[in-house]
Amino acid sequence: MRAIRRFTVRASLPEPLAGLRALATNLRWTWHPPTRDLFASMDDELFRRVRDPLRMLLAVDPGRLAQLAADEEFLARARAATEDLDRYLTEERWYQRRASAAEAPAAIGYFSLEFGVHEALPNYSGGLGVLAGDHLKAASDLGVPVIGVGPLYRSGYFRQSLSLDGWQVEHYPVIDPSALPLELLTGPDGEPVLVSVAMPGGRELLAQIWQAQVGRVPLLLLDTDLDANDDDLRRVTDRLYGGDADHRIRQEILAGIGGMRAVRRYCELTGHPQPEVFHTNEGHAGFLGLERAREIIGENGLGFDEVLSAVRAGTVFTTHTPVSAGIDRFPVDLVRHYFFDQRLLPGLEVNRILALGAEDNPGMFNMAHMGLRLAQRANGVSALHGRVTRRMFSRLWPGFDEAEVPITSVTNGVHGPTWVARELTALLARNHVKGAAWTANDDSSMVPSRQGVTDEQLWALRRDLRQKLVAEVRRRVRDAWLQRGASALELSWVDGVFDPDVLTVGFARRVPTYKRLTLMLRDPARLRELLLDERRPIQIVVAGKSHPADEGGKALIQQIVRFVDDPAVRRRIVFLPDYDMSMARYLYRGCDVWLNNPTRPLEACGTSGMKSALNGGLNLSIRDGWWDECYDGSNGWAIPTADGVTDPLRRDELEAAALYDLLAQQVVPLFYDRDAGGVPRGWMSRVWHTLDTLGPRVQASRMVREYVETCYQPAARMVAAASRDGYAGAKSLAEYRKRIDMVWTRVRVLDSELTVEPPHALVVGNEVRVRARIDLAGLRPSDVEIQAVVGRVGDTDDLDDPMSVTMSCTGDGEFGASLRLPHAGSLGYTVRVLPRHPLLATPAELARVVHP
Ligand SMILES: *Cc1c(COP(=O)(O)O)cnc(C)c1O
């Protein structure tokens, strides 16, 4: 018989144990080992199986519960844990203690289509979701009042297994939200709160709201699987990244518009401050800006342009894709279909909406373009990705150098307390002055101290972590083979898979082409030599899922699987199916070397290598994403890139050869070069250097602090300026933009000159004077910023390394400035006119500039 419907009945806890529920439902346990220990002590064996305090409470034997309810020692520990959680949730933390706390936003809405907090809440596919989870956790640790919002998928992302011939097989297990660490948001009447978004044809899409508590941060997850919805609408939140464009736009409408409505309701019901700033993690949730526009239009009777200024002030857009093909786009007709009758967003004309997503192809609506047009602040996720993104979108800012395109970068980070092995934290914290080295509650206590910790101790710990990985690898290889149809009898060889004393290399990630899963197979003979070396072998663990629609990716997986299935190498190289957070943890902690070989510069950031580095793993990576800015010559290795080579096969061949060479000539010898006590001193010095230099930089707490200081706080200031006095600021900016639009083509630099006194004193550091006459076409001098720009010139007259100073008005249409000559050599200068308004974040914002 099959059940028609599943549900979960909550355990009834004896009164003295009632406090355990709060500890089990707040996901802080995922990064707080003492809480996990408390639950494990209820039934060690059981906890090892369920690994989740909430499921523990459901599964633990009632007799055992009764026993614990009378166990004073256990009750005291439970009380201490509850008090510790209460303190964590209520005390002042970094955000509250900052000097500028008074101007900081009361709350920030963080929108993402996926959140990876823990495998107990399987609502993510990979890096983007895990990053969002880490963002929430770090925000919680720092006391940043973030509210997370996104969909709750009934089947999450797929689970991966392999067929006998190595082809990826996808499964979609259905989750039961009532069995997860989630609470349904209910109103004062006890009924579930529903948000609704209008669908074409007079229909409504309803969603209930599940709330997860990530430390101090609420995470609201929208779920459309309701009887009240039509069948097709019920399926809107069925799975992550499945379905066609129509399915996807419905998910994005729900996430952005429904998500906004969910946040509003949540704050009304709980008294949580309403967010003033909204952060969209990738363009998928970008419709949130339109819902903001609807709110403001409705309440204040403003025009669309005025509203746009107000919305932009409070929106932050983070893009994660360095390739145009990766950007989310919809056919214009599909967007029109959902928005044209204004039922979804009353007061917003569809043509205004379409203009926000306009791109070169008039048939397509571009979510990234809309993201940039609805957000005053936009950023990429590493320094290199910032540069690539500025180039990618530079056509939206004609007349500006790429460096001036107003897209910044905030390099991603990872949540240390989640990803660092607790054994390592304990070893480093033992000698740490401030104790909790990785809790990252303030700026100073971030660097773990190695004082008093010896190479021997750290090396022994690294072996211990490698050993744990080896055990996990064997367990998973065995399960995978059983699943592929092998019988247990044939699998005795699995006990010989991997060796806790062999140099272990990890490679685990999604399998889009650019990540080049199979680069290591480029020269199979060479790889075999490395794996099977008698004295100094390496072992490699590979994992990764391919998007279900990506047959090419699945073929790459099959290629790897066929290679590792060979009895000659299968003890030294494995492919583990079903890469997820539960597996990732073992890999990041146990691997000595973390390999990453994307086609530069297609990796926006990459974060798995950061997690490895925090555990003392050494990165062996193409200089792409975060590694481009963080590699310093001795904290790992950079695989040389064949950047100029356009033939991809040739490029792969060159870069693969460089990879084998590095492994054979540098990595392997360093690892096996031991002193009398068996410790690889040279290796350990790199490990220490990695912990010292990367430890603080790759933290999500560093990333969230940067977002607060460079995005959230300035945005909150702009929101205040735009909205106070009945949106006077937004009106003034809209009126200004209109004026500029009318006259800008007539603004002209009439003439200019550069003078120096005495005439031949063109010497570095000397002062020169630039003067210009400008036809302002009726604009006031205070409406514009006139700049004198000096820079190096080469063969062309393009200014390199330009330096600009603002010129002041010296008379009717006359402007002047003095500046010091910055360099020796060939210099050039120019004069340009830019818009100026107090509500512009940068002079490039309006994409207007006049050159002579
Ligand atoms: C960190 C993480 C990723 C992201 O890794 P990349 O280096 O960005 O490819 C993907 N999946 C899981 C489970 C992770 O923990």
CSV table of N, CA and C in Angstrom, one decimal, residues 503 505 530 538 540 593 595 620 658-669:
chain,number,residue,atom,x,y,z
A,503,LEU,N,49.5,10.9,0.1
A,503,LEU,CA,49.1,12.3,-0.3
A,503,LEU,C,47.7,12.3,-1.0
A,505,VAL,N,44.5,14.0,-2.8
A,505,VAL,CA,44.0,15.2,-3.6
A,505,VAL,C,42.5,15.1,-3.7
A,530,LEU,N,51.4,8.7,-11.5
A,530,LEU,CA,51.3,9.5,-10.3
A,530,LEU,C,50.6,8.6,-9.2
A,538,ILE,N,50.1,9.2,-5.1
A,538,ILE,CA,49.0,10.1,-4.7
A,538,ILE,C,47.7,9.3,-4.8
A,540,ILE,N,43.4,10.2,-5.3
A,540,ILE,CA,42.5,11.3,-5.7
A,540,ILE,C,41.0,10.9,-5.4
A,593,VAL,N,45.5,18.3,-0.6
A,593,VAL,CA,45.6,19.2,-1.7
A,593,VAL,C,44.2,19.3,-2.3
A,595,LEU,N,42.3,20.5,-5.5
A,595,LEU,CA,42.6,20.8,-6.9
A,595,LEU,C,41.4,21.6,-7.5
A,620,LEU,N,45.8,23.8,-5.1
A,620,LEU,CA,46.6,23.6,-6.3
A,620,LEU,C,45.6,24.0,-7.4
A,658,ALA,N,51.0,21.1,-17.3
A,658,ALA,CA,51.5,21.9,-16.2
A,658,ALA,C,51.1,21.3,-14.9
A,659,LEU,N,49.9,20.8,-14.9
A,659,LEU,CA,49.3,20.2,-13.6
A,659,LEU,C,50.1,19.0,-13.3
A,660,TYR,N,50.4,18.1,-14.2
A,660,TYR,CA,51.2,16.9,-13.9
A,660,TYR,C,52.5,17.3,-13.4
A,661,ASP,N,53.1,18.3,-14.1
A,661,ASP,CA,54.5,18.7,-13.7
A,661,ASP,C,54.6,19.2,-12.3
A,662,LEU,N,53.6,20.0,-12.0
A,662,LEU,CA,53.6,20.6,-10.6
A,662,LEU,C,53.4,19.5,-9.6
A,663,LEU,N,52.5,18.6,-9.9
A,663,LEU,CA,52.3,17.5,-8.9
A,663,LEU,C,53.6,16.7,-8.8
A,664,ALA,N,54.2,16.3,-9.9
A,664,ALA,CA,55.3,15.4,-9.8
A,664,ALA,C,56.6,16.1,-9.3
A,665,GLN,N,56.8,17.3,-9.7
A,665,GLN,CA,58.1,18.0,-9.3
A,665,GLN,C,58.0,18.8,-8.0
A,666,GLN,N,56.8,19.2,-7.6
A,666,GLN,CA,56.8,20.1,-6.4
A,666,GLN,C,55.9,19.5,-5.3
A,667,VAL,N,54.7,19.2,-5.7
A,667,VAL,CA,53.8,18.8,-4.6
A,667,VAL,C,54.2,17.5,-4.0
A,668,VAL,N,54.3,16.4,-4.8
A,668,VAL,CA,54.7,15.1,-4.3
A,668,VAL,C,56.0,15.1,-3.5
A,669,PRO,N,57.1,15.7,-4.1
A,669,PRO,CA,58.3,15.6,-3.3
A,669,PRO,C,58.2,16.4,-2.0
